[in-house]
Short mmCIF file of C-alpha atoms and ligand atoms in Angstrom, two decimals:
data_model
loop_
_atom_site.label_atom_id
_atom_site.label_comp_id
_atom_site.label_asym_id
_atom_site.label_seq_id
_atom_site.Cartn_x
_atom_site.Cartn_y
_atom_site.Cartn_z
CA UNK A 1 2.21 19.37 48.05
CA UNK A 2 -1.44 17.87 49.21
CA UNK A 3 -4.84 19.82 49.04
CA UNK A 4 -5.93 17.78 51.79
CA UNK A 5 -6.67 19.93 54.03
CA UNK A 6 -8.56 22.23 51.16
CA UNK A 7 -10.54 19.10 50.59
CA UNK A 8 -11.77 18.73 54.16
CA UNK A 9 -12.53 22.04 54.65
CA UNK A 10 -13.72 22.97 50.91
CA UNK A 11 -14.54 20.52 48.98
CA UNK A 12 -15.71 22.67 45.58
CA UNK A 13 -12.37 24.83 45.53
CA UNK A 14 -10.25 21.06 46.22
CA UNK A 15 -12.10 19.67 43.10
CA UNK A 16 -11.03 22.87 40.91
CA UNK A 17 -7.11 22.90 42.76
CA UNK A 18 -7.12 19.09 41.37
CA UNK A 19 -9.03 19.19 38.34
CA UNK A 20 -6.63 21.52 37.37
CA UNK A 21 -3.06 20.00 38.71
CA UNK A 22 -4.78 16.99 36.54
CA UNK A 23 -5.53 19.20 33.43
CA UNK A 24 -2.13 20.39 33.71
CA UNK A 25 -0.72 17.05 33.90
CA UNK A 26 -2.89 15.81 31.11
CA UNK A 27 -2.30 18.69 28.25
CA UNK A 28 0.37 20.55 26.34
CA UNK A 29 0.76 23.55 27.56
CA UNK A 30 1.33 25.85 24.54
CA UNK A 31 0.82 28.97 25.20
CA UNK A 32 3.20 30.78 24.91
CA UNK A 33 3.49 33.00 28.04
CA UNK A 34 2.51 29.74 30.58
CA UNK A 35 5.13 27.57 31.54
CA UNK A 36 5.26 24.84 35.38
CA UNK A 37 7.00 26.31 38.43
CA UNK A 38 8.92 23.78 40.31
CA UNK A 39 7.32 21.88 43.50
CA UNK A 40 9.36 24.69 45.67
CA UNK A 41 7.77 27.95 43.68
CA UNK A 42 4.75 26.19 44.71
CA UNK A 43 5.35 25.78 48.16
CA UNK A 44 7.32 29.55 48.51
CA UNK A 45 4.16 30.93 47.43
CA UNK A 46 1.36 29.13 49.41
CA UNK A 47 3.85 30.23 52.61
CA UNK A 48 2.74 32.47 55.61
CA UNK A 49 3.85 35.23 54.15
CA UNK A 50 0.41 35.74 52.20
CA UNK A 51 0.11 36.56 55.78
CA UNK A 52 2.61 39.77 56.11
CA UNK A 53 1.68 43.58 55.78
CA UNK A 54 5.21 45.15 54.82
CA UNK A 55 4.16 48.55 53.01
CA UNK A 56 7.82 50.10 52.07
CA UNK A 57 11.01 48.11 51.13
CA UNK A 58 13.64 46.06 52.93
CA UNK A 59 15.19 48.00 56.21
CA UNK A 60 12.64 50.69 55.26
CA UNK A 61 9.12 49.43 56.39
CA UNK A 62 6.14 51.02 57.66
CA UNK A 63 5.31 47.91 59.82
CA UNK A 64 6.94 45.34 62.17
CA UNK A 65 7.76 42.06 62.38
CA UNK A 66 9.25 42.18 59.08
CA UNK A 67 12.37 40.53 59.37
CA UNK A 68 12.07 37.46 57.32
CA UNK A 69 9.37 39.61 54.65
CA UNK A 70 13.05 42.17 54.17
CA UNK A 71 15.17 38.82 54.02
CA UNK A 72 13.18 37.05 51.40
CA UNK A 73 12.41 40.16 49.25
CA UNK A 74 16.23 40.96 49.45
CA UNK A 75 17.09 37.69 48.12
CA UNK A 76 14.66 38.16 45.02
CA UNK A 77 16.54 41.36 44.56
CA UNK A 78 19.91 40.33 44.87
CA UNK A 79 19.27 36.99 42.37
CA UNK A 80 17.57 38.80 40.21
CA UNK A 81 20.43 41.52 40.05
CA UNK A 82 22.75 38.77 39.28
CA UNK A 83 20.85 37.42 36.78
CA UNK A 84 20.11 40.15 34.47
CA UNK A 85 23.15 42.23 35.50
CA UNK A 86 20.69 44.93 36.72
CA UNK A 87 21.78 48.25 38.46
CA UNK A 88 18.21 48.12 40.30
CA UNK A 89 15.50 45.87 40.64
CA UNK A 90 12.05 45.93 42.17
CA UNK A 91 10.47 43.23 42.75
CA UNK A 92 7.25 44.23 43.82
CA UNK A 93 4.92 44.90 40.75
CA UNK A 94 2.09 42.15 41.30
CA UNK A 95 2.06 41.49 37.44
CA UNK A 96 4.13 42.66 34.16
CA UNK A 97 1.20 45.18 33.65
CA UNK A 98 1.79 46.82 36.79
CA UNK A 99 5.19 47.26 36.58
CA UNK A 100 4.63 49.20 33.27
CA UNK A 101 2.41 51.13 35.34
CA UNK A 102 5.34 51.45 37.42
CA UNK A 103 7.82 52.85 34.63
CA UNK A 104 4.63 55.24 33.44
CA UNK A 105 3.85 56.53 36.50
CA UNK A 106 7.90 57.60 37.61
CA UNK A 107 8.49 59.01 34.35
CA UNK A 108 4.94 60.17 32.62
CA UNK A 109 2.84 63.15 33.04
CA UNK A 110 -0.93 62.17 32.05
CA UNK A 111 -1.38 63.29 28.48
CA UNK A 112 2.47 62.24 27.63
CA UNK A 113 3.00 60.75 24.65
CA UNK A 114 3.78 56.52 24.22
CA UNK A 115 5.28 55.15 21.20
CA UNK A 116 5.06 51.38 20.84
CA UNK A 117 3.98 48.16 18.74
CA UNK A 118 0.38 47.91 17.05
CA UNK A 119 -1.24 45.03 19.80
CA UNK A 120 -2.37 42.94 16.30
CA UNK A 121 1.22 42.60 15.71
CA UNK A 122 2.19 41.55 18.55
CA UNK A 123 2.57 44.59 21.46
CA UNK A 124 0.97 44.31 24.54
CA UNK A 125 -2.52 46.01 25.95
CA UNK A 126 -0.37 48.01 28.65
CA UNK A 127 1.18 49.37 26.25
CA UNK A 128 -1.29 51.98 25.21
CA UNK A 129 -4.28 49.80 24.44
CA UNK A 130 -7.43 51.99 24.49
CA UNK A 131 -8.99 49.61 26.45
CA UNK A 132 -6.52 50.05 28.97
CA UNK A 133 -5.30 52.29 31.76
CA UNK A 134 -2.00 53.30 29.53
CA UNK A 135 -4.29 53.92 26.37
CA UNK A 136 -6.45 56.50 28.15
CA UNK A 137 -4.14 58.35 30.39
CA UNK A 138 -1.38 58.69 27.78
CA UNK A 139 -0.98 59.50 24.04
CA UNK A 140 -0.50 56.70 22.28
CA UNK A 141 0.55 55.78 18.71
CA UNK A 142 2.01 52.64 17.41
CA UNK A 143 4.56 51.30 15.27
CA UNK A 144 4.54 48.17 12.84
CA UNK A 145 6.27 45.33 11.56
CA UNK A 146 6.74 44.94 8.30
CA UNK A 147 3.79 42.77 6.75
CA UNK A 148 6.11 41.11 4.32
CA UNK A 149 8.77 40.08 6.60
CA UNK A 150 7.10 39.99 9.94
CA UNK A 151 9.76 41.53 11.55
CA UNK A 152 9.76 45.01 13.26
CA UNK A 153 9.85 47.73 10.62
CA UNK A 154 12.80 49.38 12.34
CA UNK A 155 13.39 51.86 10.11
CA UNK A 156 9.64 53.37 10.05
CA UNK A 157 9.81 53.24 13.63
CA UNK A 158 12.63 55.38 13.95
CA UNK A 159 11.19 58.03 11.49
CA UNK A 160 7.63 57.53 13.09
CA UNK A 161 9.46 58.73 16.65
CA UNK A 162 11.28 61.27 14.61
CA UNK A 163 7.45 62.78 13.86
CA UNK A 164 5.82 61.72 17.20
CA UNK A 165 8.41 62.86 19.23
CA UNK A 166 6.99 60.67 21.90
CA UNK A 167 8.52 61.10 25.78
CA UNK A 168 8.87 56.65 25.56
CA UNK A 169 9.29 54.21 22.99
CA UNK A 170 8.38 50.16 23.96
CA UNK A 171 9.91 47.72 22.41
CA UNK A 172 9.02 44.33 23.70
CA UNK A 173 6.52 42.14 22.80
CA UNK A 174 3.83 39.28 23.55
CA UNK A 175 3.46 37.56 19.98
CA UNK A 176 7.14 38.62 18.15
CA UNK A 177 8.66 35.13 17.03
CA UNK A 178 12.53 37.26 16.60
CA UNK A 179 14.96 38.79 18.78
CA UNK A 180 15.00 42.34 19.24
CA UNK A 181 17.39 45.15 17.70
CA UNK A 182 17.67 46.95 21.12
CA UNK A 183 20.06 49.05 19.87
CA UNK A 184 18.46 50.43 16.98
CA UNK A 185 15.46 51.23 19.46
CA UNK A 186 18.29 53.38 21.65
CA UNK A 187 19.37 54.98 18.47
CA UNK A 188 15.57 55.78 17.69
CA UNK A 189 14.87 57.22 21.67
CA UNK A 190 18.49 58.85 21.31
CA UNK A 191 17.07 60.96 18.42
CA UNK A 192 14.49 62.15 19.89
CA UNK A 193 15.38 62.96 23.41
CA UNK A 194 12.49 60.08 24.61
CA UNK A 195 12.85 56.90 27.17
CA UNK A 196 13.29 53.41 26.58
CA UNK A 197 11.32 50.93 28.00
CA UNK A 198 12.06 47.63 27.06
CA UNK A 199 9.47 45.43 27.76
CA UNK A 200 10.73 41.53 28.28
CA UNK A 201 7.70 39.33 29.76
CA UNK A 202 7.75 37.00 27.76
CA UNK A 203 11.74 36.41 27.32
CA UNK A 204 12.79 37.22 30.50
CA UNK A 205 14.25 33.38 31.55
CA UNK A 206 15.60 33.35 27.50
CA UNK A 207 17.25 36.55 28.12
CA UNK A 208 18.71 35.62 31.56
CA UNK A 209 20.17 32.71 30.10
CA UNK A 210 22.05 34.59 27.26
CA UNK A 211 19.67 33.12 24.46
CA UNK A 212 18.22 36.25 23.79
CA UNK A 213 19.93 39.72 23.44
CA UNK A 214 19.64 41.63 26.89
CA UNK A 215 18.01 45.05 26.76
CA UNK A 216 19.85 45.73 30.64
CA UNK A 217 22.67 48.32 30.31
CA UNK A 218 20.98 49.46 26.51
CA UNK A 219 16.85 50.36 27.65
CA UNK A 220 16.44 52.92 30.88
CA UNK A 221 13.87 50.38 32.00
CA UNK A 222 13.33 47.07 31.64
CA UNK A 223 10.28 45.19 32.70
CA UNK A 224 9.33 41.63 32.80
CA UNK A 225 6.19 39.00 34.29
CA UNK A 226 8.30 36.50 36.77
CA UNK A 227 5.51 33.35 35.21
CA UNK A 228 6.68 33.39 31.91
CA UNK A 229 10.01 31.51 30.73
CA UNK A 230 11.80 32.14 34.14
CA UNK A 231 9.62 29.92 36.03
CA UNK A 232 9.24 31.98 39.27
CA UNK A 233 5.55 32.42 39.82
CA UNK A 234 3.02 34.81 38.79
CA UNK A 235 4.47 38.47 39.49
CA UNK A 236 6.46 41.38 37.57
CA UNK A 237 9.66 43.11 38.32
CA UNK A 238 10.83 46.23 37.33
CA UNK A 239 15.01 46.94 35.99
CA UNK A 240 16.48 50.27 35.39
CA UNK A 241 19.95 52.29 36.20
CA UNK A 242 20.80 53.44 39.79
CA UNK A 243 19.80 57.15 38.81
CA UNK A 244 15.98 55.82 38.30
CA UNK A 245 15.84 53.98 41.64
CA UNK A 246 14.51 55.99 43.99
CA UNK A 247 11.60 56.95 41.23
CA UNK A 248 10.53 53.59 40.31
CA UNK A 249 10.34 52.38 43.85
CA UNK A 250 8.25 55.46 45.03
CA UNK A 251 5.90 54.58 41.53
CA UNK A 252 5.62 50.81 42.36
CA UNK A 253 4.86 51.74 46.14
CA UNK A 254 2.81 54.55 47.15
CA UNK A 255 2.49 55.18 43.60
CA UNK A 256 0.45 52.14 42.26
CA UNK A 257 0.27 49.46 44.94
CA UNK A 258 -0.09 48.90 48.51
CA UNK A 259 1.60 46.44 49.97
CA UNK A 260 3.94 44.05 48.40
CA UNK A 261 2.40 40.40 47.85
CA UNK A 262 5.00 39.13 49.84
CA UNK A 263 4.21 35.24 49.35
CA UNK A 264 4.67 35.70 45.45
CA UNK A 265 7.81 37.49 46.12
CA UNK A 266 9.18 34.20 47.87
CA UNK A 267 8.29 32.27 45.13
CA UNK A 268 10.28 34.72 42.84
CA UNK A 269 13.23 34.54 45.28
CA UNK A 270 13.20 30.80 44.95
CA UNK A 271 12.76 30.67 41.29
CA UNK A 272 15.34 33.30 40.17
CA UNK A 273 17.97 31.31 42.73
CA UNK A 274 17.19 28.05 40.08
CA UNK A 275 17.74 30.00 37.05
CA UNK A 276 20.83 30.78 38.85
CA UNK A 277 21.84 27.13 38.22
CA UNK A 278 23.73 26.16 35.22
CA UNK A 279 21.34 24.05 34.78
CA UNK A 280 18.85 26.74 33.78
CA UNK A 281 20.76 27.65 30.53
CA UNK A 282 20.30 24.45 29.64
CA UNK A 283 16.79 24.41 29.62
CA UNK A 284 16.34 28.22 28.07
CA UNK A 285 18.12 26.69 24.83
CA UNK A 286 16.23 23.54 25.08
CA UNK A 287 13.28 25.99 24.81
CA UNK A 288 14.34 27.65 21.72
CA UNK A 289 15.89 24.41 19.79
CA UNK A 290 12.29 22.81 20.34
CA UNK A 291 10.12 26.09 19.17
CA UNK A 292 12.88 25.55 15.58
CA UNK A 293 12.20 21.97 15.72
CA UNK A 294 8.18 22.55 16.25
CA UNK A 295 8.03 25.60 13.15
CA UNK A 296 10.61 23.68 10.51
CA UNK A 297 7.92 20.58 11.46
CA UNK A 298 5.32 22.73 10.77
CA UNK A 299 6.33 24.54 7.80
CA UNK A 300 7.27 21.07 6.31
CA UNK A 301 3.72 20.54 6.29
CA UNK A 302 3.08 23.33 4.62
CA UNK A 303 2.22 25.51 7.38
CA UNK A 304 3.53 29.44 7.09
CA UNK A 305 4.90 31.31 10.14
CA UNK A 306 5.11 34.48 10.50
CA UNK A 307 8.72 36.23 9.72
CA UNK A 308 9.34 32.72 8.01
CA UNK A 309 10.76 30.83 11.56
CA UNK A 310 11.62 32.20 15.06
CA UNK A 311 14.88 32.84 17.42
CA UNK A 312 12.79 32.74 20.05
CA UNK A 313 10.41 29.94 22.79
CA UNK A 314 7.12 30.69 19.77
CA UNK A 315 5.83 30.57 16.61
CA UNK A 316 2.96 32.40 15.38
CA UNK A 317 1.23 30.66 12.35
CA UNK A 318 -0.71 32.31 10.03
CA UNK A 319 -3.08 30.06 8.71
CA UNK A 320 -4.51 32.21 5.76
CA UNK A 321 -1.89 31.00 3.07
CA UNK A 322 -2.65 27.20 3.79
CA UNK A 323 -6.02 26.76 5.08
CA UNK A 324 -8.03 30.05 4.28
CA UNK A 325 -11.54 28.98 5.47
CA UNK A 326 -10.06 27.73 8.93
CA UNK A 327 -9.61 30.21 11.71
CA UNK A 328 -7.47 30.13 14.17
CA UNK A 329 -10.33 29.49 16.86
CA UNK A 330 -11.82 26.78 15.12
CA UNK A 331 -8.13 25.15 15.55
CA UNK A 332 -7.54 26.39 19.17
CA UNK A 333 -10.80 24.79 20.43
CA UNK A 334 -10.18 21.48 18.01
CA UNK A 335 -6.87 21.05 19.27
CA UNK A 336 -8.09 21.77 23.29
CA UNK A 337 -10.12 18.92 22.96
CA UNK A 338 -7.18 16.46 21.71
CA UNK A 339 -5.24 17.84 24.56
CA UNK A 340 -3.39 20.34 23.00
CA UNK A 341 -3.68 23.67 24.87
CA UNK A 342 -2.73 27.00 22.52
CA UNK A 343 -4.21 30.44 21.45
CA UNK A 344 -5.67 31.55 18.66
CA UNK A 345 -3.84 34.69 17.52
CA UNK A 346 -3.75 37.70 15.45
CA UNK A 347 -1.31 37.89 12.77
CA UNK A 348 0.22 40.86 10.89
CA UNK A 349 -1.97 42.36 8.18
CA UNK A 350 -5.13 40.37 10.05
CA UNK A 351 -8.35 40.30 8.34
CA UNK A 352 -10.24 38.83 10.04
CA UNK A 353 -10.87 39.81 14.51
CA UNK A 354 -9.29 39.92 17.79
CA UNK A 355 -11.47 37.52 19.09
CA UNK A 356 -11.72 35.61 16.02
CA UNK A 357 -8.32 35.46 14.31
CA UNK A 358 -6.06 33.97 11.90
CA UNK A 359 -3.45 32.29 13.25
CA UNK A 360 -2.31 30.51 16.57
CA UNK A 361 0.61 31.28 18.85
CA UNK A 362 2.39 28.50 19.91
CA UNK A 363 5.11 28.41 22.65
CA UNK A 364 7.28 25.59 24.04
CA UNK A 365 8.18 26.92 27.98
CA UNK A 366 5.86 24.39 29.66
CA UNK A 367 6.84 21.75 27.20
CA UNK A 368 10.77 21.78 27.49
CA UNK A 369 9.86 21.76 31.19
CA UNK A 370 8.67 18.60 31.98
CA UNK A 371 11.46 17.67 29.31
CA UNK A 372 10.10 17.54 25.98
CA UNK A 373 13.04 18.05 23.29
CA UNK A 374 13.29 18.52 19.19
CA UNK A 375 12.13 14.82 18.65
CA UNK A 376 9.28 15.28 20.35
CA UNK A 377 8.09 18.57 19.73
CA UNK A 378 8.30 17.51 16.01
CA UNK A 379 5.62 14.70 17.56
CA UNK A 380 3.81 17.40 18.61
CA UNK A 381 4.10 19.61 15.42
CA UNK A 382 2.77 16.38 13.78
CA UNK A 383 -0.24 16.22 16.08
CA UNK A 384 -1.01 19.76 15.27
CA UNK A 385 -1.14 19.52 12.10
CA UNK A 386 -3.67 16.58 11.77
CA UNK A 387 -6.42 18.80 13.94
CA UNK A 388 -5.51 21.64 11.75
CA UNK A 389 -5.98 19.55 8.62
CA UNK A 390 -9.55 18.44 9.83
CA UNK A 391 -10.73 20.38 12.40
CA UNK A 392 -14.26 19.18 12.77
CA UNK A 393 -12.71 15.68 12.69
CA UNK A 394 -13.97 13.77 15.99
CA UNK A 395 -12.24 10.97 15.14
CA UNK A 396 -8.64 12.66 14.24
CA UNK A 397 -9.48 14.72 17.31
CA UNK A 398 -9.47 11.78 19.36
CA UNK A 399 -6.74 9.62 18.10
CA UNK A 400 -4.64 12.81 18.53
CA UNK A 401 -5.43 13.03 22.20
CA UNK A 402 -4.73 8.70 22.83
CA UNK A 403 -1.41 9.85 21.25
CA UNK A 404 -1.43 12.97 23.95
CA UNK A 405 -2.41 10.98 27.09
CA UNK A 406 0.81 8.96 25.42
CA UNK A 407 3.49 12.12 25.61
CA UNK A 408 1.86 13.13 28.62
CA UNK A 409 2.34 9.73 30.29
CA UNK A 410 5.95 9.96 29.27
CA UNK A 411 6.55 13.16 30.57
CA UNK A 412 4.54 13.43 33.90
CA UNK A 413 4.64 17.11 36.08
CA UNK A 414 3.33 17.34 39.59
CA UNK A 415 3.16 13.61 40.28
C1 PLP B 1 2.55 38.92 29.55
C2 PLP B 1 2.97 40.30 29.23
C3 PLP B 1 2.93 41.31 30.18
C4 PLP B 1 2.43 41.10 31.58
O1 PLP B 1 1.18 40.59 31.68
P1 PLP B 1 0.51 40.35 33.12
O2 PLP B 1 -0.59 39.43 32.77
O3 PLP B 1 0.04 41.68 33.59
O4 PLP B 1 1.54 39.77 34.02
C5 PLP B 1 3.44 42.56 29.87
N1 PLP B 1 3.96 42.79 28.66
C6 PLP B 1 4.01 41.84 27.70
C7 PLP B 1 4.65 42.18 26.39
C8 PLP B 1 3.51 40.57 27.94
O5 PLP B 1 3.56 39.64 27.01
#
């Protein structure tokens, strides 16, 4: 891949396309939900196709020409149906938020009622964030973990849906360090006649892989963002039985979107057909061996993580207990400069904002890609820790990112 022609005809936008590739080569990338598509995601999604109108779905479209637009977007399907062991799949939802929308819009009335997880613990804004489109057409209330354990309060949830009576519960999550009960949450919807939705974004190449419990065959819906761990470009997709097919599809397309963005579908097609590889389970458990090897690090140091560990590709550190007079932006923005990329984060029971939280989210996706494992994401654990320790340090700050330029040497992406 070469911006060359970019830089002859734009010099500006060529100067942000490399800044960045070099930024990205340069840096951890730690948050959680970002991870490096391969050199082929890249080129599947700067194709022609950005190109193609192709309103409708394979063999049923309300243009022509679309021949190679139905094969590529049948491939996605097909790989992706093997890979999650999914009745139906659309592929077509440009992000995970719209194919919420997606599930909302087939099964919702406006003024239907949502049941999910409080955002501050770690749900999602499209899942009934006021802010958002799901938060003021629908009627939303919100479930908990438990602020002593960190993990999802299961059995309040069930008697909160027992009193809600809500038409969907969402399970699912952007900031949960554990795997998910799915069946409790089918017991819980069970009771009280409501939908699942189970909402995987951020697991969806840990769950593909078998490293995370699979919600398909258990939730009526399952959604997921194609950027996250299974590496197949920005995008969403949607899941659900046979029975919900032909109402999802019409929800996605006339209901929500025009047409399909067919050059991100290609780059799903070609990223779902490498987590097809054996090779892919590989790397999901690399990804979840280094986030254990990153929080025992960190907790060794005397750092606390929410629900005491993870099972998952995160950990979510909640600074309060060790270093109550640092936030977690002061450390997000220390750590950026020593190369270190990560978010600040709410944390259960916050006390302090949104914008100005806690504790930081950290994720290991991006790193097990360009082949970090346990020894050195402890490294990197390390590293954290000194910025954390002295945050308005200039000189730990900088030692950390020599040590940085080091790792990042070592491990090189998009040479
Ligand atoms: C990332 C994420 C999404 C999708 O986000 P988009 O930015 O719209 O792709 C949806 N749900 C959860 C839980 C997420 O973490």
């Amino acid at each position: 891949m070469s911006y060359d022609t970019v830089r002859e005809q734009d010099p500006a936008v060529a100067d942000a396309l490399s800044g960045e590739r070099r930024r990205q080569n340069d840096t951890l990338a730690m948050i959680a939900s970002e991870n490096h598509v391969s050199e082929a995601v890249l080129e599947a999604q700067s194709s022609e196709l950005t190109n193609k109108y192709a309103e409708g779905y394979p063999d049923e479209r309300y243009y022509g020409g679309c021949g190679h637009a139905d094969t590529v977007e049948q491939l996605a399907i097909d790989r992706a149906e093997e890979l999650w062991g999914a009745e139906h799949v659309n592929v077509q939802p440009h992000s995970g938020t719209q194919a919420n929308m997606g599930v909302y819009l087939a099964m919702l009335e406006p003024g239907d009622r949502i049941l999910s997880l409080e955002l501050e613990h770690g749900g999602h804004l499209s899942h009934g964030h006021p802010a958002n489109f799901a938060g003021k057409t629908y009627d939303v209330e919100q479930y908990h973990v438990d602020p002593e354990t960190g993990y999802v309060d299961y059995e309040a949830m069930r008697e909160h849906a027992e009193a809600f009576d809500p038409h969907i519960i969402v399970a699912g999550y952007s900031a949960y360090p554990r795997d998910i009960d799915w069946e409790a949450f089918r017991e819980a919807a069970d009771a009280v006649d409501a939908y699942l939705l189970a909402d995987i974004a951020h697991v969806t190449g840990l769950v593909a892989a078998g490293v995370h419990s699979s919600p398909v065959g258990i939730a009526d819906f399952v959604t997921g963002s194609t950027h996250k761990t299974i590496r197949a470009g920005r995008g969403g997709i949607i899941m659900c039985h046979e029975g919900y097919a032909d109402d999802v599809d019409a929800a996605v397309f006339p209901g929500g979107q025009g047409g399909p963005l067919l050059h991100n579908i290609a780059g799903k097609a070609v990223g779902f057909g490498e987590a097809l590889d054996p090779a892919f389970e590989e790397y999901a458990q690399q990804v979840v061996d280094n986030a254990e090897a990153l929080g025992e690090r960190l907790q060794e140091h005397g750092l606390s993580l929410v629900s005491g560990g993870t099972d998952t590709h995160l950990v979510l550190v909640d600074l309060r207990d060790s270093h109550p007079d640092t936030t977690g932006k002061d450390v997000e923005e220390s750590l950026e400069e020593a190369g270190i990329v990560l978010n600040a984060n709410t944390v259960p029971g916050e006390t302090r904002s949104a914008f100005n939280p806690s504790g930081i989210r950290a994720g290991t996706p991006a790193l097990a890609t360009r082949g970090f494992d346990e020894d050195a994401c402890r490294e990197v654990a390390d590293l954290i820790v000194e910025v954390v320790d002295n945050p308005d340090d200039k000189q730990v700050t900088s030692e950390v990112d020599d040590r940085v330029d080091e790792l990042t040497d070592e491990y090189p992406m998009y040479e």
